[in-house]
Structure formats: C-alpha cells, structure tokens
Amino acid sequence: MRTTDRTSRAGAAIPPPKRVVVVGAGIVGLSCAWALQERGIEVCVVERHAAGAGSSWQNAGYVSPSMCAPLPEPSVLRYGVSAVLRPSSPVSLLSKTDVRLLGFMAGMVRHCTAARWQRSMATYRELNERVFASYDRQLDGGVEASVTTSDVLTCFARPQESDGFLHELEGIAASGQPVDADLLTGTEARTVEPHLSERVRVAVRVRDQRYLTPSRYVVALARSVRDRGAKILEGHDIGRVDRRGDTVVASGAGGEVEADAAVLAAGAWISGLARPHGVRVRVYGGRGYSFTAPCDGALVRTLYFPVPRVTVAPQEDRARVSSIMEFGSPDAPPRWSRIPSIVRKVNPLMDGVDFAALADQWMGARPLSTDGLPLVGATATPGVFVAGGHGMWGVTLGPLTGLLLAELIATGRAPAPLGALDPCRRC
Ligand SMILES: Cc1cc2nc3c(=O)[nH]c(=O)nc-3n(C[C@H](O)[C@H](O)[C@H](O)COP(=O)(O)OP(=O)(O)OC[C@H]3O[C@@H](n4cnc5c(N)ncnc54)[C@H](O)[C@@H]3O)c2cc1C
C-alpha cells in the first residue's frame, strides 16, 4: 500500500514534522537533510563514524544519468555465475557459506529477467531525467563544490567486445531515455583522451555526463547542512529507531535523539534498522575498491573499461581508479590484495599513469537491493522513512532522492517516481 496523503500506512493522521533526525551522513542522508532544510524543517544528522565514512567517500564519482540503469538483468546473471567461480574475476562472493548473502543472491537472481529490467528501467528513466537539475539545485543553493561536465569514454581492446555495452545502451534508449552516444576508433579516442594506450581499438562516447570528487562533494554538502543550522552528531551508532507517542526516537550507545520523524539513510547497513518497520527488501553490500595514481598531465575524460570492469576518473593531476564487485559484509576487513589485480588489468590500457606510485587505497560497500531499485519513502511506522539501496548509482541519484523524500515528508504526498521505490514493496 502506498501512503499518498498525510496518513500513516495504518491510517493515523500525522502532523507535518518540524524536526527530523537523519541516520547516516552519506550523500543520500546529507541530501535528505539538505532538502528538508530547504522546506524549513529542522534536522539533526547522526552518523556512527564521520560524515562521508561509507561508500560516498572515494567511489568513482560519476554523475551519469545516461548510463544509470538497474543492475539485475539477464547478462549479469550469465556473466555473474561464471565470474564468481574465477579467482581473478572482478565479481566475487566474500563468503560462500553466509546464509544472508546466499539469500540475497537468490533474490537478485529472480530479478534478472528482461521483463523486470524493463519495468525497473522505466522508473530509472523517470529519475534520470531530473538528475542534473537536482545537482544544480544544490550547487545554486550554497553547496560549494565542483561538478564537471565530461563525456564518458567506454573503451575496448577488441571491437567485438563493445557489442554487450552497445546492447545495454540500446535497452536504455528503448526505455525512452535519451542517450547521446557515438562510436570512435582507438585513434579518435586517443585524440579525445591522450592517456589511452594503443591497445584501445574502439570506444563508445556517451556525451555530456558529469563527474565530481566524491569526498570533496560530501564534505561541502555536510558544511552546507551545518551552515544552515543542523547538527551532525558524529560517533553516534544508532541501534534502533522507535515511535514513542508523538515522537520518533533514534537510540544507540551515544544516547537518544528525539524528533517528529526519522529518515533511515544508513547505506549498506540499512536493513537492520529498517526491517522492524516493515521493510522486507534486502539491502546487501557490493564491496568495491579504489585508489588514485599520479598522471603525466591531467586526465580530461571519465573512462570506463567494461571488460576488466574498471572506471577511471580525473582527480586534478591524478586518476581515481575503481573496480570490483565483492558481494559481502561491509564490515569484513578489506582484501587489499585486490588492488594489484586491478592494476594488472588497467595498466596495459592506459599511458602516462604511474601505477607504481598509487595511493589512497579505499574500500566501500555499494548498498545493493535485490530488485535493483532504491528504497525511498514511508515505512509501516508512522514518521519513519527510508532513503537507501541505490547500489551502483547513489552519487548520481543522491541529491534527487533528497528532494523527492523531502517533498513527501513536508507535504504528505508522494511525488510520482516514488511509487515504484516504496520501501515496503513485495520483492
Ligand atoms: C567502488 C565504488 C564506485 C562507485 N561509483 C559510483 C559512481 O561513479 N556513481 C554513482 O552514482 N555511484 C557510485 N557508487 C555507489 C555510491 O557510492 C553509493 O550508492 C552511495 O555512496 C550510497 O550512499 P549512501 O548515503 O546511501 O550510503 P553511505 O555513503 O554508505 O552512507 C551511509 C552512512 O550511514 C552510516 N551508518 C550506517 N549505520 C549506521 C548506524 N547504525 N548509525 C549511524 N550511522 C550509520 C555509515 O557510517 C555511513 O556513513 C560507487 C560505489 C563504490 C563502492
């Protein structure tokens, strides 16, 4: 059931909240806080580590609505089953005996059909068309960060390897979403981005996307939220969120925070907090790794190498390299041995990047939902809302999520794209 007016799922009238507590200071939680402030609502953000400590810190930083699509689809299933069995594969399971993980994988497999992908893509299309405007709103509204417009070059060593990616773009375009793309030879691609090596024989250029340096963006967003009067309580690990009479209480080792409503935006950790509020869609960690390496002259384009599944983004005079999908607990220790395997795969495809001098090694967990759709909206508990499960696309969709959820919380009416993102949907 969807709540479309100011009633709870149980039918009780709820007054508009004056104070909201947001649990989790990643790009999604901070964007919710920022958008609630735009509507005159007081917010307090509670974060168990520091703002940006989760997957929002050093991801690839693509704001790329033309490529933003649901993860579960038939080719992922074909690729994934063989890939998890190969030790050098960029896709793996952290544990083959973790029952929760196996349950999550079984749920995701069920959604890897063409029909479900198309249905989910229709929702993504509705979201994607608003992504740039949502960023412009934050940038015009005082978030002091830079977001750069750039084409994404998707590069291949063999021309036939581009078939799968072109097929994916065709599927996105068939959903009605505009995709402005063209095919380049290796030589043409090198004139656009000189750091590509001679091994690159063909590239697909997706025009006019954006990228940012995620850690800088999150710091700027947190600063803007604080400047507008919010507290961000760092070091507060919230164990549960409950409705007690007219208030909602977020409690944990650091004490209690009371408000009129709560937004659960705890990234890959969200399920433990959200489950008691009727949220059955599983969210699990898709752990990825990144590092930076110095470049001989700045990179000028964002790059994606689909065969080794590596992305490379400019970060001043360095390249920020990201890869790996390791399904597993976000709290298990990082497996740093994955970094040299990324270098071995990307090094031959690039020139003028000093991989021997790499630094800033990082691991973060993408909050993946079983059906590939984010969870944004009301829960079964009056005044408790969820914003999470954005998987591979939380940077692209974070600011928009904040705007949509703030509209629901402030007005009691769910804007249209939230219909399919109901956190209490059957899945
Ligand atoms: C390698 C990699 C590359 C990626 N590249 C891109 C990209 O190019 N473009 C894109 O759009 N997306 C990308 N993503 C995905 C994106 O990073 C995530 O979808 C996004 O950061 C999720 O944001 P979030 O705020 O939901 O979660 P997080 O950033 O993880 O924030 C959740 C926060 O909640 C806090 N928290 C958790 N539990 C509690 C609790 N109980 N109490 C208090 N606080 C709590 C955590 O400490 C954390 O700070 C990438 C991810 C990875 C790993």
CSV table of C-alpha atoms and ligand atoms in Angstrom, one decimal:
chain,number,residue,atom,x,y,z
A,1,MET,CA,0.0,0.0,0.0
A,2,ARG,CA,1.3,3.5,-0.8
A,3,THR,CA,0.7,6.4,1.5
A,4,THR,CA,-0.2,9.3,-0.7
A,5,ASP,CA,-1.7,11.7,1.8
A,6,ARG,CA,-0.8,12.7,5.3
A,7,THR,CA,-1.7,9.4,6.9
A,8,SER,CA,0.4,6.6,8.1
A,9,ARG,CA,0.0,3.2,6.5
A,10,ALA,CA,-2.1,2.3,9.4
A,11,GLY,CA,-4.4,5.3,8.6
A,12,ALA,CA,-3.4,7.5,11.6
A,13,ALA,CA,-3.2,11.3,10.9
A,14,ILE,CA,0.4,12.6,11.2
A,15,PRO,CA,1.1,16.3,11.6
A,16,PRO,CA,3.8,17.8,9.4
A,17,PRO,CA,7.2,17.3,11.2
A,18,LYS,CA,9.1,20.3,12.5
A,19,ARG,CA,12.2,18.3,13.4
A,20,VAL,CA,13.6,15.3,11.6
A,21,VAL,CA,16.5,13.0,12.6
A,22,VAL,CA,18.5,11.5,9.7
A,23,VAL,CA,20.5,8.4,10.4
A,24,GLY,CA,23.6,8.2,8.2
A,25,ALA,CA,25.7,11.0,6.8
A,26,GLY,CA,26.5,9.7,3.3
A,27,ILE,CA,25.5,11.5,0.1
A,28,VAL,CA,21.9,10.2,0.5
A,29,GLY,CA,21.4,11.1,4.1
A,30,LEU,CA,23.0,14.5,3.7
A,31,SER,CA,21.0,15.2,0.6
A,32,CYS,CA,17.8,14.4,2.5
A,33,ALA,CA,18.9,16.7,5.4
A,34,TRP,CA,19.7,19.5,2.9
A,35,ALA,CA,16.4,19.2,1.1
A,36,LEU,CA,14.4,19.1,4.3
A,37,GLN,CA,16.1,22.3,5.4
A,38,GLU,CA,15.0,23.8,2.0
A,39,ARG,CA,11.5,23.2,3.2
A,40,GLY,CA,12.1,24.9,6.6
A,41,ILE,CA,12.3,21.7,8.6
A,42,GLU,CA,15.0,21.4,11.3
A,43,VAL,CA,17.3,18.5,11.0
A,44,CYS,CA,19.8,16.6,13.1
A,45,VAL,CA,22.1,14.0,11.4
A,46,VAL,CA,23.5,11.2,13.4
A,47,GLU,CA,26.5,9.3,12.0
A,48,ARG,CA,28.3,6.4,13.6
A,49,HIS,CA,31.7,7.4,12.2
A,50,ALA,CA,32.3,10.7,10.3
A,51,ALA,CA,30.3,12.4,7.5
A,52,GLY,CA,31.1,10.5,4.3
A,53,ALA,CA,32.6,7.5,6.1
A,54,GLY,CA,30.6,5.0,4.0
A,55,SER,CA,30.6,4.3,0.3
A,56,SER,CA,30.1,8.0,-0.5
A,57,TRP,CA,33.8,8.8,0.2
A,58,GLN,CA,36.0,7.6,-2.7
A,59,ASN,CA,33.8,6.0,-5.3
A,60,ALA,CA,34.2,6.7,-9.0
A,61,GLY,CA,32.2,9.9,-8.7
A,62,TYR,CA,30.2,9.6,-12.0
A,63,VAL,CA,27.0,11.6,-12.2
A,64,SER,CA,26.0,9.7,-15.3
A,65,PRO,CA,22.2,9.5,-15.8
A,66,SER,CA,22.5,8.3,-19.4
A,67,MET,CA,24.2,5.1,-18.1
A,68,CYS,CA,22.2,4.8,-14.8
A,69,ALA,CA,20.2,1.5,-15.0
A,70,PRO,CA,19.1,-1.4,-12.8
A,71,LEU,CA,21.8,-3.9,-12.0
A,72,PRO,CA,19.8,-7.2,-12.2
A,73,GLU,CA,19.4,-8.1,-15.9
A,74,PRO,CA,19.9,-11.4,-17.9
A,75,SER,CA,23.5,-10.7,-19.0
A,76,VAL,CA,24.6,-10.0,-15.3
A,77,LEU,CA,23.2,-13.4,-14.5
A,78,ARG,CA,25.2,-15.1,-17.4
A,79,TYR,CA,28.3,-13.2,-16.6
A,80,GLY,CA,28.0,-13.4,-12.8
A,81,VAL,CA,27.6,-17.2,-12.4
A,82,SER,CA,30.8,-17.9,-14.4
A,83,ALA,CA,32.6,-14.9,-12.9
A,84,VAL,CA,32.2,-15.8,-9.2
A,85,LEU,CA,33.8,-19.1,-9.9
A,86,ARG,CA,37.0,-17.5,-11.4
A,87,PRO,CA,39.5,-16.4,-8.7
A,88,SER,CA,40.8,-13.4,-10.7
A,89,SER,CA,37.3,-12.2,-11.6
A,90,PRO,CA,36.3,-8.6,-10.6
A,91,VAL,CA,33.0,-10.1,-9.3
A,92,SER,CA,33.1,-12.4,-6.3
A,93,LEU,CA,31.3,-13.6,-3.2
A,94,LEU,CA,33.2,-12.8,0.1
A,95,SER,CA,31.8,-16.0,1.7
A,96,LYS,CA,30.2,-19.0,0.1
A,97,THR,CA,28.6,-20.1,3.4
A,98,ASP,CA,27.0,-16.8,4.6
A,99,VAL,CA,23.3,-17.6,4.6
A,100,ARG,CA,22.2,-14.0,4.4
A,101,LEU,CA,24.4,-13.4,1.4
A,102,LEU,CA,23.1,-16.5,-0.3
A,103,GLY,CA,19.5,-15.4,0.3
A,104,PHE,CA,20.3,-12.0,-1.1
A,105,MET,CA,21.9,-13.5,-4.2
A,106,ALA,CA,18.9,-15.8,-4.8
A,107,GLY,CA,16.6,-12.8,-4.5
A,108,MET,CA,18.7,-10.9,-7.1
A,109,VAL,CA,18.8,-13.8,-9.5
A,110,ARG,CA,15.0,-13.8,-9.5
A,111,HIS,CA,15.0,-10.3,-10.8
A,112,CYS,CA,17.5,-10.9,-13.7
A,113,THR,CA,14.8,-11.2,-16.4
A,114,ALA,CA,14.3,-8.9,-19.4
A,115,ALA,CA,10.8,-8.1,-18.3
A,116,ARG,CA,11.7,-7.0,-14.8
A,117,TRP,CA,14.7,-5.0,-16.1
A,118,GLN,CA,12.4,-3.1,-18.5
A,119,ARG,CA,9.9,-2.3,-15.7
A,120,SER,CA,12.7,-1.1,-13.4
A,121,MET,CA,14.3,0.9,-16.3
A,122,ALA,CA,11.0,2.8,-16.8
A,123,THR,CA,11.4,4.0,-13.1
A,124,TYR,CA,15.1,4.9,-13.6
A,125,ARG,CA,14.2,6.9,-16.7
A,126,GLU,CA,11.8,9.0,-14.7
A,127,LEU,CA,14.5,9.6,-12.1
A,128,ASN,CA,17.4,10.1,-14.6
A,129,GLU,CA,15.7,13.0,-16.4
A,130,ARG,CA,15.8,15.0,-13.2
A,131,VAL,CA,19.4,14.2,-12.0
A,132,PHE,CA,21.2,17.3,-13.4
A,133,ALA,CA,18.5,19.7,-12.1
A,134,SER,CA,18.9,18.1,-8.6
A,135,TYR,CA,22.6,18.8,-8.7
A,136,ASP,CA,22.1,22.3,-10.0
A,137,ARG,CA,19.7,22.9,-7.1
A,138,GLN,CA,22.3,22.0,-4.5
A,139,LEU,CA,25.1,24.0,-6.3
A,140,ASP,CA,22.9,27.1,-6.7
A,141,GLY,CA,21.7,26.7,-3.1
A,142,GLY,CA,25.1,27.0,-1.5
A,143,VAL,CA,26.9,23.7,-1.8
A,144,GLU,CA,30.4,24.9,-2.7
A,145,ALA,CA,31.8,22.0,-4.7
A,146,SER,CA,32.7,21.5,-8.3
A,147,VAL,CA,30.9,19.2,-10.6
A,148,THR,CA,32.4,18.9,-14.1
A,149,THR,CA,30.7,18.1,-17.4
A,150,SER,CA,32.5,15.4,-19.4
A,151,ASP,CA,31.9,12.7,-22.0
A,152,VAL,CA,32.3,9.1,-20.7
A,153,LEU,CA,34.6,7.1,-23.0
A,154,THR,CA,33.8,3.4,-22.7
A,155,CYS,CA,36.9,1.6,-24.1
A,156,PHE,CA,37.6,-1.8,-25.6
A,157,ALA,CA,40.7,-3.6,-26.8
A,158,ARG,CA,38.7,-5.7,-29.3
A,159,PRO,CA,35.9,-4.2,-31.4
A,160,GLN,CA,33.5,-7.2,-30.8
A,161,GLU,CA,33.7,-6.6,-27.1
A,162,SER,CA,31.7,-3.4,-27.5
A,163,ASP,CA,28.5,-5.4,-28.5
A,164,GLY,CA,27.3,-6.0,-25.0
A,165,PHE,CA,27.7,-2.4,-23.9
A,166,LEU,CA,26.0,-1.1,-27.1
A,167,HIS,CA,23.2,-3.6,-26.5
A,168,GLU,CA,22.8,-2.2,-22.9
A,169,LEU,CA,22.7,1.4,-24.3
A,170,GLU,CA,20.1,0.3,-26.8
A,171,GLY,CA,18.0,-1.1,-24.0
A,172,ILE,CA,18.3,2.2,-22.1
A,173,ALA,CA,17.4,4.2,-25.2
A,174,ALA,CA,14.4,1.9,-25.9
A,175,SER,CA,13.0,2.8,-22.5
A,176,GLY,CA,12.6,6.3,-23.8
A,177,GLN,CA,15.6,7.8,-22.1
A,178,PRO,CA,17.8,10.0,-24.5
A,179,VAL,CA,21.3,8.6,-24.9
A,180,ASP,CA,23.7,10.8,-27.0
A,181,ALA,CA,26.5,8.4,-27.9
A,182,ASP,CA,28.8,7.7,-30.9
A,183,LEU,CA,31.5,5.1,-31.8
A,184,LEU,CA,35.1,6.1,-32.0
A,185,THR,CA,38.2,4.3,-33.4
A,186,GLY,CA,41.1,3.9,-31.0
A,187,THR,CA,43.0,6.7,-32.7
A,188,GLU,CA,40.0,9.1,-32.4
A,189,ALA,CA,39.6,8.1,-28.8
A,190,ARG,CA,43.2,9.0,-28.1
A,191,THR,CA,42.8,12.4,-29.6
A,192,VAL,CA,40.0,13.0,-27.1
A,193,GLU,CA,41.9,11.4,-24.1
A,194,PRO,CA,45.6,11.0,-24.7
A,195,HIS,CA,46.1,8.7,-21.7
A,196,LEU,CA,44.5,5.8,-23.6
A,197,SER,CA,47.1,3.3,-24.8
A,198,GLU,CA,47.5,1.9,-28.3
A,199,ARG,CA,45.7,-1.3,-27.0
A,200,VAL,CA,42.4,0.6,-27.1
A,201,ARG,CA,40.9,-0.1,-30.5
A,202,VAL,CA,37.3,1.2,-30.1
A,203,ALA,CA,35.4,3.4,-27.7
A,204,VAL,CA,31.8,4.4,-27.2
A,205,ARG,CA,31.5,8.1,-26.3
A,206,VAL,CA,28.5,9.0,-24.1
A,207,ARG,CA,28.2,12.7,-24.3
A,208,ASP,CA,27.6,15.4,-21.6
A,209,GLN,CA,27.6,13.5,-18.4
A,210,ARG,CA,29.2,14.9,-15.2
A,211,TYR,CA,31.7,13.8,-12.5
A,212,LEU,CA,32.8,15.0,-9.1
A,213,THR,CA,35.4,14.2,-6.5
A,214,PRO,CA,33.1,12.4,-4.0
A,215,SER,CA,35.0,13.1,-0.8
A,216,ARG,CA,35.1,16.8,-1.6
A,217,TYR,CA,31.5,16.9,-2.6
A,218,VAL,CA,30.3,15.1,0.6
A,219,VAL,CA,32.4,17.5,2.8
A,220,ALA,CA,30.9,20.5,1.0
A,221,LEU,CA,27.4,19.1,1.4
A,222,ALA,CA,27.9,18.5,5.1
A,223,ARG,CA,29.3,22.0,5.5
A,224,SER,CA,26.2,23.5,3.8
A,225,VAL,CA,23.9,21.4,6.0
A,226,ARG,CA,25.7,22.6,9.1
A,227,ASP,CA,25.8,26.2,7.9
A,228,ARG,CA,22.1,26.1,7.6
A,229,GLY,CA,21.8,25.3,11.3
A,230,ALA,CA,21.9,21.5,11.6
A,231,LYS,CA,23.9,19.4,14.0
A,232,ILE,CA,25.8,16.4,12.6
A,233,LEU,CA,26.5,14.2,15.5
A,234,GLU,CA,29.5,12.0,14.6
A,235,GLY,CA,30.4,8.9,16.5
A,236,HIS,CA,26.8,8.0,17.3
A,237,ASP,CA,26.0,4.5,16.3
A,238,ILE,CA,22.2,4.1,16.2
A,239,GLY,CA,20.9,0.7,17.3
A,240,ARG,CA,17.2,1.3,16.7
A,241,VAL,CA,14.6,3.8,15.8
A,242,ASP,CA,11.2,3.7,17.5
A,243,ARG,CA,8.0,5.6,17.6
A,244,ARG,CA,7.0,6.6,21.1
A,245,GLY,CA,3.7,8.5,21.2
A,246,ASP,CA,4.1,11.7,19.2
A,247,THR,CA,7.9,11.4,18.8
A,248,VAL,CA,10.4,9.2,17.0
A,249,VAL,CA,13.5,8.3,19.0
A,250,ALA,CA,16.8,7.2,17.5
A,251,SER,CA,18.8,5.4,20.2
A,252,GLY,CA,22.2,3.9,20.5
A,253,ALA,CA,25.4,3.7,22.6
A,254,GLY,CA,25.8,7.6,22.4
A,255,GLY,CA,22.3,8.3,23.8
A,256,GLU,CA,18.9,9.2,22.3
A,257,VAL,CA,17.8,11.8,19.7
A,258,GLU,CA,14.2,12.7,19.6
A,259,ALA,CA,12.3,14.2,16.6
A,260,ASP,CA,8.9,14.2,15.0
A,261,ALA,CA,10.2,12.0,12.2
A,262,ALA,CA,13.2,10.0,11.1
A,263,VAL,CA,14.9,9.2,7.8
A,264,LEU,CA,17.0,5.9,7.8
A,265,ALA,CA,19.8,6.5,5.3
A,266,ALA,CA,22.4,4.0,6.6
A,267,GLY,CA,23.7,2.8,3.2
A,268,ALA,CA,24.7,-0.9,3.2
A,269,TRP,CA,23.8,-1.2,6.9
A,270,ILE,CA,20.2,0.0,6.4
A,271,SER,CA,18.4,-3.4,6.6
A,272,GLY,CA,19.0,-3.9,10.4
A,273,LEU,CA,17.4,-0.5,11.2
A,274,ALA,CA,14.6,-0.7,8.6
A,275,ARG,CA,13.4,-4.3,9.0
A,276,PRO,CA,11.4,-3.6,12.2
A,277,HIS,CA,9.5,-1.0,10.2
A,278,GLY,CA,8.1,-3.4,7.7
A,279,VAL,CA,10.9,-3.1,5.1
A,280,ARG,CA,11.5,-6.6,3.7
A,281,VAL,CA,13.5,-5.7,0.6
A,282,ARG,CA,17.0,-6.9,1.4
A,283,VAL,CA,20.0,-4.5,1.1
A,284,TYR,CA,23.5,-6.0,1.0
A,285,GLY,CA,27.0,-4.8,0.4
A,286,GLY,CA,28.6,-4.8,-3.0
A,287,ARG,CA,32.1,-4.0,-1.9
A,288,GLY,CA,34.3,-2.1,-4.4
A,289,TYR,CA,37.9,-0.8,-4.2
A,290,SER,CA,39.6,2.3,-5.4
A,291,PHE,CA,42.9,4.1,-5.4
A,292,THR,CA,44.5,7.2,-7.0
A,293,ALA,CA,47.6,7.3,-9.1
A,294,PRO,CA,49.6,10.3,-10.5
A,295,CYS,CA,49.2,11.2,-14.2
A,296,ASP,CA,51.6,12.7,-16.6
A,297,GLY,CA,49.2,15.7,-17.4
A,298,ALA,CA,45.6,15.7,-16.2
A,299,LEU,CA,43.0,13.3,-17.5
A,300,VAL,CA,40.4,15.1,-19.5
A,301,ARG,CA,37.6,12.4,-19.7
A,302,THR,CA,36.0,9.9,-17.4
A,303,LEU,CA,36.8,6.4,-18.7
A,304,TYR,CA,35.1,3.0,-18.3
A,305,PHE,CA,36.7,-0.3,-19.3
A,306,PRO,CA,33.8,-2.8,-19.2
A,307,VAL,CA,35.8,-6.0,-19.8
A,308,PRO,CA,38.0,-5.7,-16.7
A,309,ARG,CA,35.2,-3.7,-15.1
A,310,VAL,CA,37.4,-0.7,-14.2
A,311,THR,CA,36.4,3.0,-14.1
A,312,VAL,CA,38.9,5.8,-14.2
A,313,ALA,CA,38.0,9.4,-13.3
A,314,PRO,CA,40.1,12.6,-13.2
A,315,GLN,CA,41.1,14.0,-9.8
A,316,GLU,CA,43.3,17.0,-10.5
A,317,ASP,CA,46.7,15.6,-11.5
A,318,ARG,CA,45.7,12.1,-10.5
A,319,ALA,CA,43.5,9.3,-11.8
A,320,ARG,CA,40.9,7.8,-9.4
A,321,VAL,CA,40.6,4.1,-10.4
A,322,SER,CA,37.7,2.0,-9.1
A,323,SER,CA,36.7,-1.7,-9.6
A,324,ILE,CA,35.5,-4.9,-8.1
A,325,MET,CA,32.0,-6.1,-7.1
A,326,GLU,CA,32.6,-8.3,-4.0
A,327,PHE,CA,29.2,-9.3,-2.5
A,328,GLY,CA,29.7,-9.4,1.3
A,329,SER,CA,29.5,-7.8,4.6
A,330,PRO,CA,30.5,-4.1,4.6
A,331,ASP,CA,32.3,-4.7,8.0
A,332,ALA,CA,34.5,-7.5,6.9
A,333,PRO,CA,38.2,-6.4,6.6
A,334,PRO,CA,39.1,-5.2,3.1
A,335,ARG,CA,41.1,-7.6,0.9
A,336,TRP,CA,43.8,-5.2,-0.3
A,337,SER,CA,45.2,-8.0,-2.5
A,338,ARG,CA,42.5,-7.0,-5.0
A,339,ILE,CA,44.3,-3.7,-5.7
A,340,PRO,CA,47.3,-5.2,-7.7
A,341,SER,CA,44.8,-7.3,-9.7
A,342,ILE,CA,43.0,-4.0,-10.8
A,343,VAL,CA,46.4,-2.5,-11.7
A,344,ARG,CA,47.4,-5.6,-13.8
A,345,LYS,CA,44.1,-5.2,-15.8
A,346,VAL,CA,44.1,-1.4,-16.4
A,347,ASN,CA,47.8,-0.7,-16.8
A,348,PRO,CA,48.1,-2.0,-20.4
A,349,LEU,CA,45.1,0.1,-21.4
A,350,MET,CA,46.5,3.4,-20.3
A,351,ASP,CA,49.6,5.6,-20.9
A,352,GLY,CA,51.1,8.2,-18.6
A,353,VAL,CA,49.7,6.9,-15.4
A,354,ASP,CA,52.2,6.0,-12.7
A,355,PHE,CA,50.5,2.9,-11.1
A,356,ALA,CA,53.7,2.2,-9.1
A,357,ALA,CA,53.0,5.4,-7.1
A,358,LEU,CA,49.4,4.6,-6.3
A,359,ALA,CA,47.9,5.9,-3.0
A,360,ASP,CA,44.6,6.4,-1.2
A,361,GLN,CA,43.6,2.7,-1.2
A,362,TRP,CA,39.9,2.5,-0.2
A,363,MET,CA,37.1,0.0,0.1
A,364,GLY,CA,33.4,0.9,0.2
A,365,ALA,CA,30.2,-1.1,0.1
A,366,ARG,CA,27.5,-0.2,-2.5
A,367,PRO,CA,24.1,-0.6,-0.9
A,368,LEU,CA,22.5,-3.1,-3.3
A,369,SER,CA,18.9,-4.0,-3.2
A,370,THR,CA,17.6,-7.4,-4.5
A,371,ASP,CA,15.5,-5.9,-7.2
A,372,GLY,CA,18.0,-3.1,-8.2
A,373,LEU,CA,15.7,-0.3,-7.3
A,374,PRO,CA,16.4,2.2,-4.5
A,375,LEU,CA,14.1,2.2,-1.4
A,376,VAL,CA,12.7,5.7,-0.8
A,377,GLY,CA,9.6,6.6,1.1
A,378,ALA,CA,7.4,5.8,4.1
A,379,THR,CA,7.6,2.7,6.2
A,380,ALA,CA,4.9,0.9,8.1
A,381,THR,CA,5.8,3.0,11.2
A,382,PRO,CA,4.3,6.5,11.1
A,383,GLY,CA,7.0,9.1,10.8
A,384,VAL,CA,9.8,6.6,9.9
A,385,PHE,CA,11.1,7.0,6.3
A,386,VAL,CA,13.8,5.2,4.4
A,387,ALA,CA,16.3,6.5,1.8
A,388,GLY,CA,18.8,3.9,0.5
A,389,GLY,CA,19.6,0.9,-1.6
A,390,HIS,CA,20.9,3.0,-4.5
A,391,GLY,CA,23.6,0.3,-5.3
A,392,MET,CA,25.9,1.5,-8.1
A,393,TRP,CA,24.2,4.8,-8.5
A,394,GLY,CA,23.9,6.6,-5.2
A,395,VAL,CA,26.1,9.5,-6.2
A,396,THR,CA,24.0,10.1,-9.4
A,397,LEU,CA,20.7,9.8,-7.6
A,398,GLY,CA,21.5,11.1,-4.1
A,399,PRO,CA,20.5,14.8,-4.4
A,400,LEU,CA,17.3,13.9,-6.3
A,401,THR,CA,16.4,11.3,-3.6
A,402,GLY,CA,16.7,14.1,-1.0
A,403,LEU,CA,14.3,16.4,-3.0
A,404,LEU,CA,11.7,13.6,-3.6
A,405,LEU,CA,11.7,12.4,0.0
A,406,ALA,CA,11.6,15.9,1.5
A,407,GLU,CA,8.5,16.6,-0.7
A,408,LEU,CA,6.8,13.5,0.7
A,409,ILE,CA,7.7,14.3,4.3
A,410,ALA,CA,6.8,18.0,4.1
A,411,THR,CA,3.6,17.7,2.1
A,412,GLY,CA,2.4,14.2,2.8
A,413,ARG,CA,2.1,13.5,-0.9
A,414,ALA,CA,4.5,11.1,-2.7
A,415,PRO,CA,5.9,12.6,-6.0
A,416,ALA,CA,5.3,10.1,-8.8
A,417,PRO,CA,8.7,8.4,-9.1
A,418,LEU,CA,8.5,7.3,-5.5
A,419,GLY,CA,5.6,4.9,-6.3
A,420,ALA,CA,8.0,2.1,-7.5
A,421,LEU,CA,10.5,2.8,-4.8
A,422,ASP,CA,8.2,2.0,-1.9
A,423,PRO,CA,10.4,0.6,0.8
A,424,CYS,CA,7.7,-1.8,1.9
A,425,ARG,CA,7.1,-3.3,-1.6
A,426,ARG,CA,7.0,-7.0,-2.0
A,427,CYS,CA,10.2,-8.2,-3.6
B,1,LIG,C1,33.9,1.4,-5.9
B,1,LIG,C2,32.6,2.2,-6.0
B,1,LIG,C3,32.4,3.0,-7.1
B,1,LIG,C4,31.2,3.7,-7.2
B,1,LIG,N1,31.0,4.6,-8.2
B,1,LIG,C5,29.8,5.3,-8.3
B,1,LIG,C6,29.6,6.3,-9.3
B,1,LIG,O1,30.5,6.5,-10.1
B,1,LIG,N2,28.5,6.9,-9.4
B,1,LIG,C7,27.4,6.7,-8.6
B,1,LIG,O2,26.4,7.2,-8.8
B,1,LIG,N3,27.6,5.8,-7.5
B,1,LIG,C8,28.7,5.1,-7.4
B,1,LIG,N4,28.9,4.2,-6.4
B,1,LIG,C9,27.8,4.0,-5.5
B,1,LIG,C10,27.7,5.0,-4.4
B,1,LIG,O3,29.0,5.2,-3.8
B,1,LIG,C11,26.7,4.6,-3.3
B,1,LIG,O4,25.5,4.2,-4.0
B,1,LIG,C12,26.4,5.8,-2.4
B,1,LIG,O5,27.5,6.3,-1.9
B,1,LIG,C13,25.4,5.4,-1.3
B,1,LIG,O6,25.2,6.5,-0.4
B,1,LIG,P1,24.5,6.3,1.0
B,1,LIG,O7,24.5,7.7,1.6
B,1,LIG,O8,23.2,5.6,0.8
B,1,LIG,O9,25.5,5.3,1.8
B,1,LIG,P2,26.8,5.6,2.5
B,1,LIG,O10,27.7,6.6,1.8
B,1,LIG,O11,27.5,4.3,2.8
B,1,LIG,O12,26.4,6.3,3.9
B,1,LIG,C14,25.7,5.6,4.9
B,1,LIG,C15,26.2,6.2,6.2
B,1,LIG,O13,25.5,5.6,7.3
B,1,LIG,C16,26.3,5.4,8.4
B,1,LIG,N5,25.7,4.5,9.3
B,1,LIG,C17,25.4,3.1,9.0
B,1,LIG,N6,24.8,2.6,10.0
B,1,LIG,C18,24.6,3.5,10.9
B,1,LIG,C19,24.1,3.5,12.2
B,1,LIG,N7,23.5,2.4,12.7
B,1,LIG,N8,24.1,4.6,13.0
B,1,LIG,C20,24.6,5.8,12.5
B,1,LIG,N9,25.2,5.8,11.2
B,1,LIG,C21,25.2,4.7,10.5
B,1,LIG,C22,27.6,4.9,7.8
B,1,LIG,O14,28.7,5.1,8.6
B,1,LIG,C23,27.7,5.8,6.5
B,1,LIG,O15,28.4,7.0,6.7
B,1,LIG,C24,30.1,3.5,-6.2
B,1,LIG,C25,30.4,2.7,-5.1
B,1,LIG,C26,31.6,2.0,-5.0
B,1,LIG,C27,31.8,1.2,-3.8
